[in-house]
Amino acid sequence: MPRKIILLLVTSLVFLVPVSATGPADAAPDNFRPKNGPTFNSPLGSVTDRRAIFRKILRSVNSTKRGSTIKFFTWNFATSEGATALLRAQKRGVRVKLIMDKQNNKEVPNETFRRLRNGLKAGNAKWPKSRRSWARTCRQSCRGPGGASHSKFFMFSKVGSAKRVVMQGSANLTLAATNNQWNDMYTYVNNKKIWKFTERIFAEASVDKRLKAPFEAIKLKNSDLIMFPLQGKKAYDPVARMLNDVKCRNAASTASGRTVIRIAPDVLRQGRGMSLATKVRDLWNQGCDIKIGYTVMGIDVGRFLRNPAGRGPVPMKHLVQDFNGDGVFDNYFHLKTMSINGNYAGNRSGYAVLNGSANWSSSSARSDENLGVFYTKKRTLRYQGHFDYWYNNFPGTTSSARSTPGTSAKGTTDDRLVFGSGKGAVYEDGTPVSTDGTNPFRKRAKD
């Protein structure tokens, strides 16, 4: 047979051979490379604004290739799009592991989580035991007593060309985190120490067994990463430690010479909340420039911070929207952050910012939580600026901002303090928050 004909025959046969397991059929559907640093979303405005964090996580899922591993620890998982993306990842050879709080598949049947769990189980049939995937829950805290499985961190062994990607912050992988909440997420790329640390914490959490000393922290050059529960001989409250390092006067990095503290705790209540509030008020009386934006506040904590004695009430705003006035928040500030700019830790131009999943409450101290602390000017001012923008420009319920489907924007801007939680939540004058007896904080005090 002539050589030319042989070459043509071979070339033709190439197109008849099925695509191999490592060929284009298993290629990731996206080519995304996440970058270091914070990402913020807003439930208002464009789809891009709302989905900034969600898109970063989903694009990372879709850019994870065969042989890689994805590990998610999210208090709640409720996104059909996310379930589909994770199942597709497993199908192309990615090992997927997900941990969620059991209450979010018990109080209300979570069909999305169940589809993911059952789909991963069925998909394991084509993979060896070492590459099997799963989705499971923890009864309460995975690594400690009581509390909740409240962590929110997302791990990718490789996303495109980026290795050892870890994202941690305030956002669960839910549509509520996109459409109803302001959230943040900090991304670490190719940091071996962060990766090994979170990998070990995830492995411990996956067993759902109480540890004697679940509190863990690692210190890097310009940051710390901390995991609750707040129990064990080495445990310390990172918020209290940061506040204790503040001096309010003689700051060289602020125009006023006062140390600037911006606090967005989401939930501020119970014994731990009061303890931290006591320190905040003390710093306020010493002259610090302090502002607090919150969602839920304990009655005792709110009255203490609102007391006119000393320098007067600590400046606070209730960063929520309730479009139909039923007492159930439609949109709300869900970040759990604090930034400090000024006389800090012996440096008159000191900077520190905390982010993560932990509310300022006793419940958080018993729960699985992730917290990051960053000691750079760039990160601190980024978070300070984000807080100040929304504190100064937070829209009322009469704004033209997008509301939850089925609600109206007939309410009025209401900046009254809200105290307590559940059906007993009241405004400062004792008026019930909910007009129909609905518990407006059934999820808000936990998520």
Coordinates of C-alpha atoms in Angstrom, one line a residue:
M1 CA 0.0 0.0 0.0
P2 CA 1.4 3.4 -1.0
R3 CA 2.7 5.5 2.0
K4 CA 0.4 8.4 1.2
I5 CA -2.7 6.1 1.5
I6 CA -1.5 4.7 4.8
L7 CA -1.1 8.2 6.2
L8 CA -4.6 9.1 5.1
L9 CA -6.0 6.0 6.7
V10 CA -4.3 6.6 10.0
T11 CA -5.4 10.2 10.0
S12 CA -9.0 9.1 9.4
L13 CA -9.0 6.5 12.1
V14 CA -7.9 9.1 14.7
F15 CA -11.4 10.7 14.5
L16 CA -13.1 7.3 15.0
V17 CA -11.3 6.6 18.4
P18 CA -13.4 7.6 21.5
V19 CA -12.0 10.5 23.5
S20 CA -9.9 9.2 26.3
A21 CA -10.5 9.8 30.1
T22 CA -7.9 12.6 30.0
G23 CA -9.1 14.2 26.8
P24 CA -11.3 17.3 26.1
A25 CA -14.5 15.6 27.3
D26 CA -13.1 15.8 30.8
A27 CA -11.7 19.3 30.5
A28 CA -13.0 21.9 33.0
P29 CA -15.7 24.1 31.4
D30 CA -14.0 27.3 32.7
N31 CA -10.5 28.7 32.8
F32 CA -10.5 30.9 35.9
R33 CA -7.5 31.7 38.2
P34 CA -8.6 33.3 41.6
K35 CA -6.4 36.0 43.1
N36 CA -5.3 36.7 46.6
G37 CA -7.3 39.2 48.6
P38 CA -10.9 40.2 49.6
T39 CA -14.1 40.0 47.6
F40 CA -17.3 41.7 48.6
N41 CA -20.9 41.4 47.4
S42 CA -24.0 43.5 47.7
P43 CA -27.6 42.2 47.4
L44 CA -28.4 45.5 45.6
G45 CA -27.7 46.6 42.1
S46 CA -26.5 44.4 39.2
V47 CA -26.1 40.6 39.0
T48 CA -22.4 41.2 39.0
D49 CA -22.6 43.0 42.4
R50 CA -24.8 40.3 43.9
R51 CA -22.9 37.3 42.6
A52 CA -19.3 38.6 43.2
I53 CA -18.5 35.9 45.8
F54 CA -20.8 33.3 44.5
R55 CA -19.3 33.6 41.0
K56 CA -15.8 33.4 42.4
I57 CA -16.6 30.1 44.1
L58 CA -18.5 28.6 41.2
R59 CA -15.9 29.6 38.6
S60 CA -13.3 28.0 40.8
V61 CA -15.4 24.8 40.9
N62 CA -15.8 24.9 37.1
S63 CA -12.0 25.4 36.6
T64 CA -10.9 22.5 38.8
K65 CA -9.6 19.7 36.7
R66 CA -9.4 15.9 36.9
G67 CA -7.3 14.7 39.8
S68 CA -7.9 17.7 41.9
T69 CA -9.8 17.9 45.2
I70 CA -12.6 20.3 46.4
K71 CA -13.4 20.6 50.1
F72 CA -16.3 22.9 51.3
F73 CA -17.3 23.6 54.9
T74 CA -20.5 25.7 54.7
W75 CA -23.1 26.2 57.5
N76 CA -25.7 25.9 54.8
F77 CA -25.7 24.7 51.2
A78 CA -28.7 25.7 49.2
T79 CA -27.9 26.4 45.5
S80 CA -29.0 24.1 42.7
E81 CA -26.4 25.7 40.4
G82 CA -23.7 24.9 43.0
A83 CA -24.9 21.3 43.3
T84 CA -24.8 20.8 39.5
A85 CA -21.3 22.3 39.3
L86 CA -20.0 20.0 42.0
L87 CA -21.6 16.9 40.4
R88 CA -20.1 17.8 37.1
A89 CA -16.7 18.2 38.8
Q90 CA -17.0 14.8 40.2
K91 CA -17.9 13.4 36.9
R92 CA -14.7 14.7 35.3
G93 CA -12.6 13.2 38.0
V94 CA -12.5 15.8 40.8
R95 CA -12.9 14.5 44.4
V96 CA -15.6 16.5 46.2
K97 CA -16.1 16.7 49.9
L98 CA -18.7 19.0 51.6
I99 CA -19.7 19.5 55.3
M100 CA -22.9 21.3 56.4
D101 CA -24.8 21.8 59.6
K102 CA -27.3 19.1 60.2
Q103 CA -30.1 21.5 61.2
N104 CA -30.1 22.8 57.6
N105 CA -31.3 19.4 56.4
K106 CA -33.5 18.8 59.4
E107 CA -35.6 21.8 60.2
V108 CA -36.6 22.2 56.5
P109 CA -35.9 19.4 54.0
N110 CA -32.9 20.6 52.0
E111 CA -33.6 19.0 48.6
T112 CA -30.5 20.7 47.0
F113 CA -28.1 19.2 49.6
R114 CA -29.8 15.8 49.3
R115 CA -29.4 15.9 45.5
L116 CA -25.7 16.6 45.9
R117 CA -25.2 13.9 48.6
N118 CA -27.1 11.2 46.6
G119 CA -25.5 12.3 43.4
L120 CA -22.0 12.1 44.8
K121 CA -22.7 8.7 46.3
A122 CA -24.0 7.4 43.0
G123 CA -21.1 8.9 41.1
N124 CA -18.5 7.1 43.2
A125 CA -19.2 3.8 41.3
K126 CA -16.8 4.8 38.6
W127 CA -14.0 5.9 40.9
P128 CA -11.6 3.9 43.2
K129 CA -12.1 4.2 46.9
S130 CA -9.2 6.8 47.2
R131 CA -11.1 9.2 44.9
R132 CA -14.6 8.9 46.3
S133 CA -16.7 12.0 47.1
W134 CA -19.2 12.7 49.8
A135 CA -21.5 15.3 51.4
R136 CA -22.2 15.0 55.1
T137 CA -23.5 16.9 58.1
C138 CA -22.4 17.5 61.7
R139 CA -24.9 17.3 64.6
Q140 CA -23.8 20.6 66.1
S141 CA -20.2 21.8 66.2
C142 CA -18.1 19.2 64.3
R143 CA -15.1 19.7 66.5
G144 CA -16.5 20.9 69.8
P145 CA -19.5 20.6 72.2
G146 CA -22.8 22.3 71.4
G147 CA -22.9 25.2 69.1
A148 CA -23.2 24.8 65.3
S149 CA -21.2 23.8 62.3
H150 CA -20.9 27.4 61.3
S151 CA -17.6 27.6 59.4
K152 CA -17.5 29.0 55.9
F153 CA -14.4 28.0 54.0
F154 CA -13.8 26.6 50.5
M155 CA -10.7 24.7 49.4
F156 CA -9.4 23.8 46.0
S157 CA -6.2 21.9 45.5
K158 CA -5.8 23.4 42.0
V159 CA -7.9 26.0 40.1
G160 CA -6.6 26.5 36.6
S161 CA -2.9 27.3 37.3
A162 CA -3.5 28.4 40.9
K163 CA -2.6 25.9 43.5
R164 CA -3.8 25.4 47.1
V165 CA -6.6 27.9 47.0
V166 CA -8.5 28.6 50.3
M167 CA -11.4 31.1 50.6
Q168 CA -12.8 32.0 54.0
G169 CA -15.3 34.6 55.1
S170 CA -18.9 35.3 56.0
A171 CA -20.7 33.8 53.0
N172 CA -22.4 30.4 52.9
L173 CA -22.9 28.7 49.5
T174 CA -26.6 29.7 49.3
L175 CA -28.7 32.0 47.2
A176 CA -29.5 34.1 50.3
A177 CA -25.8 34.9 50.6
T178 CA -26.1 36.4 47.1
N179 CA -29.5 37.9 47.0
N180 CA -30.2 39.0 50.6
Q181 CA -26.9 39.6 52.3
W182 CA -23.8 41.7 52.2
N183 CA -20.8 39.4 52.6
D184 CA -17.1 39.1 52.3
M185 CA -14.6 36.4 51.3
Y186 CA -10.9 36.4 51.6
T187 CA -8.8 34.3 49.2
Y188 CA -5.4 32.8 49.8
V189 CA -3.5 31.3 46.8
N190 CA -0.6 28.9 46.9
N191 CA 0.1 29.3 50.7
K192 CA 1.3 25.9 51.9
K193 CA 0.9 26.8 55.6
I194 CA -2.7 27.9 55.1
W195 CA -3.5 24.9 53.0
K196 CA -2.1 22.4 55.4
F197 CA -3.8 24.1 58.4
T198 CA -7.3 24.2 56.8
E199 CA -6.8 20.7 55.4
R200 CA -6.2 19.4 59.0
I201 CA -9.2 21.3 60.4
F202 CA -11.4 19.9 57.6
A203 CA -10.2 16.4 58.3
E204 CA -11.0 16.8 62.0
A205 CA -14.5 18.3 61.2
S206 CA -15.3 15.4 58.8
V207 CA -15.2 12.9 61.7
D208 CA -17.8 14.9 63.7
K209 CA -16.1 14.1 67.0
R210 CA -15.5 16.4 69.9
L211 CA -11.9 17.4 70.5
K212 CA -10.5 18.4 73.9
A213 CA -8.8 21.4 72.5
P214 CA -10.5 22.4 69.2
F215 CA -9.2 26.0 69.1
E216 CA -6.3 26.3 66.6
A217 CA -4.4 29.3 65.3
I218 CA -1.5 29.9 63.0
K219 CA 0.6 33.0 62.6
L220 CA 2.0 34.1 59.3
K221 CA 4.1 37.2 58.4
N222 CA 1.3 39.7 58.1
S223 CA -1.8 37.6 59.1
D224 CA -3.3 35.0 61.4
L225 CA -5.8 32.3 60.7
I226 CA -7.9 31.1 63.6
M227 CA -10.4 28.2 64.0
F228 CA -13.0 27.9 66.8
P229 CA -14.6 26.5 69.0
L230 CA -13.0 28.8 71.6
Q231 CA -11.9 26.0 73.9
G232 CA -8.6 24.6 75.0
K233 CA -5.5 25.8 76.9
K234 CA -4.2 27.8 74.0
A235 CA -7.6 29.4 73.3
Y236 CA -8.0 33.2 73.2
D237 CA -10.7 35.5 71.9
P238 CA -9.1 37.3 68.9
V239 CA -11.6 40.1 69.1
A240 CA -10.9 40.8 72.8
R241 CA -7.1 40.6 72.1
M242 CA -7.3 43.1 69.3
L243 CA -9.4 45.5 71.3
N244 CA -7.0 45.2 74.3
D245 CA -4.1 46.4 72.0
V246 CA -5.8 49.7 71.1
K247 CA -5.0 53.1 72.4
C248 CA -7.4 55.8 71.3
R249 CA -5.2 58.9 71.2
N250 CA -2.0 60.0 69.4
A251 CA -2.7 58.0 66.3
A252 CA -0.3 59.0 63.4
S253 CA -2.3 57.3 60.6
T254 CA -5.6 59.2 61.0
A255 CA -6.4 62.9 60.3
S256 CA -8.0 63.3 63.7
G257 CA -5.3 61.6 65.8
R258 CA -7.9 59.2 67.1
T259 CA -7.8 55.5 66.4
V260 CA -10.6 54.5 64.0
I261 CA -12.5 51.3 64.7
R262 CA -15.2 50.0 62.4
I263 CA -17.3 47.0 63.7
A264 CA -19.8 44.9 61.7
P265 CA -20.5 41.9 64.0
D266 CA -23.8 40.9 62.4
V267 CA -25.0 39.5 65.7
L268 CA -24.0 41.1 69.0
R269 CA -25.5 39.4 72.1
Q270 CA -25.2 37.0 75.0
G271 CA -22.4 37.0 77.5
R272 CA -19.5 37.2 75.0
G273 CA -21.3 40.0 73.2
M274 CA -21.7 42.0 76.4
S275 CA -18.1 41.4 77.3
L276 CA -16.9 42.7 74.0
A277 CA -19.4 45.6 74.1
T278 CA -18.0 46.6 77.5
K279 CA -14.5 47.0 76.0
V280 CA -15.9 48.8 72.9
R281 CA -17.7 51.3 75.1
D282 CA -14.6 51.8 77.2
L283 CA -12.6 52.6 74.1
W284 CA -15.4 55.0 73.0
N285 CA -15.2 56.8 76.3
Q286 CA -11.4 57.0 75.9
G287 CA -11.9 58.9 72.6
C288 CA -11.7 56.3 69.8
D289 CA -13.6 57.0 66.6
I290 CA -16.0 54.0 66.6
K291 CA -19.0 53.0 64.5
I292 CA -21.0 49.8 64.7
G293 CA -23.3 48.4 62.0
Y294 CA -25.3 45.4 63.1
T295 CA -28.2 43.0 62.3
V296 CA -29.2 41.5 65.6
M297 CA -28.4 42.9 69.1
G298 CA -29.2 41.6 72.6
I299 CA -31.5 43.8 74.7
D300 CA -28.9 44.3 77.4
V301 CA -26.1 44.9 75.0
G302 CA -28.0 47.5 73.0
R303 CA -29.1 49.4 76.1
F304 CA -25.6 49.4 77.4
L305 CA -24.1 50.8 74.2
R306 CA -26.9 53.3 73.9
N307 CA -26.5 54.7 77.4
P308 CA -26.0 58.5 77.3
A309 CA -23.5 58.5 80.2
G310 CA -19.9 59.3 79.7
R311 CA -19.2 60.4 76.1
G312 CA -22.7 59.4 75.1
P313 CA -24.1 56.6 73.0
V314 CA -21.7 54.6 70.8
P315 CA -22.7 55.4 67.2
M316 CA -24.6 52.5 65.7
K317 CA -26.8 51.7 62.7
H318 CA -29.2 48.8 62.0
L319 CA -28.0 47.7 58.6
V320 CA -31.1 45.9 57.4
Q321 CA -34.0 46.3 54.9
D322 CA -37.5 45.2 55.5
F323 CA -39.6 46.1 52.4
N324 CA -43.1 45.2 53.7
G325 CA -42.7 46.1 57.3
D326 CA -43.4 42.6 58.7
G327 CA -40.3 42.6 60.9
V328 CA -38.6 39.9 58.8
F329 CA -35.4 41.3 57.2
D330 CA -35.3 41.0 53.4
N331 CA -31.7 42.3 53.1
Y332 CA -29.1 42.6 55.8
F333 CA -25.4 43.1 56.6
H334 CA -23.9 39.6 57.2
L335 CA -20.2 40.5 57.4
K336 CA -18.5 39.7 60.7
T337 CA -15.6 42.2 60.6
M338 CA -13.7 44.7 62.6
S339 CA -11.0 47.1 61.3
I340 CA -8.5 49.1 63.5
N341 CA -6.5 52.0 62.1
G342 CA -4.4 54.1 64.4
N343 CA -2.5 53.5 67.7
Y344 CA -2.5 49.8 67.8
A345 CA -0.2 47.2 69.3
G346 CA 2.5 49.8 70.2
N347 CA 2.5 51.3 66.7
R348 CA 1.0 54.8 66.3
S349 CA 0.4 53.9 62.6
G350 CA -0.9 50.4 63.2
Y351 CA -3.4 48.5 61.1
A352 CA -5.4 45.4 61.7
V353 CA -8.6 43.9 60.3
L354 CA -10.6 40.8 61.3
N355 CA -13.0 38.9 59.0
G356 CA -14.6 35.4 59.1
S357 CA -17.7 33.6 60.1
A358 CA -18.0 34.3 63.8
N359 CA -20.7 36.5 65.3
W360 CA -20.0 38.4 68.5
S361 CA -21.9 35.9 70.7
S362 CA -21.5 33.1 73.2
S363 CA -22.9 30.7 70.6
S364 CA -20.1 31.4 68.3
A365 CA -17.5 30.5 71.0
R366 CA -19.0 27.0 71.0
S367 CA -19.2 26.7 67.2
D368 CA -16.9 25.8 64.3
E369 CA -15.8 29.2 63.0
N370 CA -13.1 30.6 60.8
L371 CA -11.4 34.0 61.4
G372 CA -8.7 35.8 59.6
V373 CA -6.7 38.7 61.0
F374 CA -4.6 40.9 58.6
Y375 CA -2.0 43.5 59.7
T376 CA -1.5 45.5 56.6
K377 CA -2.5 49.0 55.6
K378 CA -3.9 47.9 52.3
R379 CA -6.3 45.3 53.7
T380 CA -7.3 47.3 56.7
L381 CA -8.3 50.4 54.6
R382 CA -10.1 48.2 52.1
Y383 CA -12.4 46.9 54.8
Q384 CA -12.7 50.2 56.6
G385 CA -13.7 51.9 53.3
H386 CA -16.2 49.2 52.5
F387 CA -17.8 49.6 56.0
D388 CA -17.8 53.4 55.8
Y389 CA -19.5 53.4 52.4
W390 CA -22.4 51.3 53.5
Y391 CA -22.7 52.9 56.9
N392 CA -23.0 56.3 55.3
N393 CA -25.0 55.3 52.3
F394 CA -27.2 52.4 53.5
P395 CA -30.5 52.5 51.6
G396 CA -33.8 52.6 53.3
T397 CA -36.8 50.4 52.4
T398 CA -38.3 53.2 50.2
S399 CA -35.3 53.1 47.9
S400 CA -35.5 51.8 44.4
A401 CA -33.2 49.0 45.3
R402 CA -34.1 45.4 44.3
S403 CA -36.3 43.7 46.9
T404 CA -37.1 40.1 47.5
P405 CA -39.7 38.8 45.0
G406 CA -43.2 39.2 46.3
T407 CA -42.4 42.1 48.6
S408 CA -43.2 45.7 48.3
A409 CA -41.1 48.8 49.0
K410 CA -43.8 50.6 51.0
G411 CA -42.0 50.8 54.3
T412 CA -40.0 53.8 55.6
T413 CA -36.4 54.1 56.6
D414 CA -36.1 52.8 60.2
D415 CA -32.9 53.1 62.1
R416 CA -34.3 52.2 65.5
L417 CA -32.3 49.8 67.6
V418 CA -33.6 46.2 67.6
F419 CA -33.0 44.3 70.8
G420 CA -33.4 40.6 71.5
S421 CA -34.2 37.8 69.1
G422 CA -37.0 35.5 68.0
K423 CA -40.6 36.4 68.6
G424 CA -39.6 38.5 71.6
A425 CA -37.5 41.0 69.6
V426 CA -38.5 44.6 70.3
Y427 CA -37.5 48.1 69.3
E428 CA -36.0 50.4 71.9
D429 CA -39.4 51.6 73.1
G430 CA -40.6 48.0 73.6
T431 CA -42.7 47.8 70.4
P432 CA -42.5 44.2 68.9
V433 CA -40.4 44.0 65.7
S434 CA -42.7 41.5 64.0
T435 CA -46.2 42.6 63.2
D436 CA -47.6 39.1 62.9
G437 CA -45.7 37.1 65.6
T438 CA -43.3 35.7 63.0
N439 CA -39.8 35.0 64.4
P440 CA -37.7 37.5 62.4
F441 CA -34.4 36.0 63.6
R442 CA -35.0 32.3 63.2
K443 CA -32.0 32.0 60.9
R444 CA -30.5 35.5 61.3
A445 CA -29.0 34.8 64.7
K446 CA -27.3 31.7 63.5
D447 CA -26.1 32.1 59.9

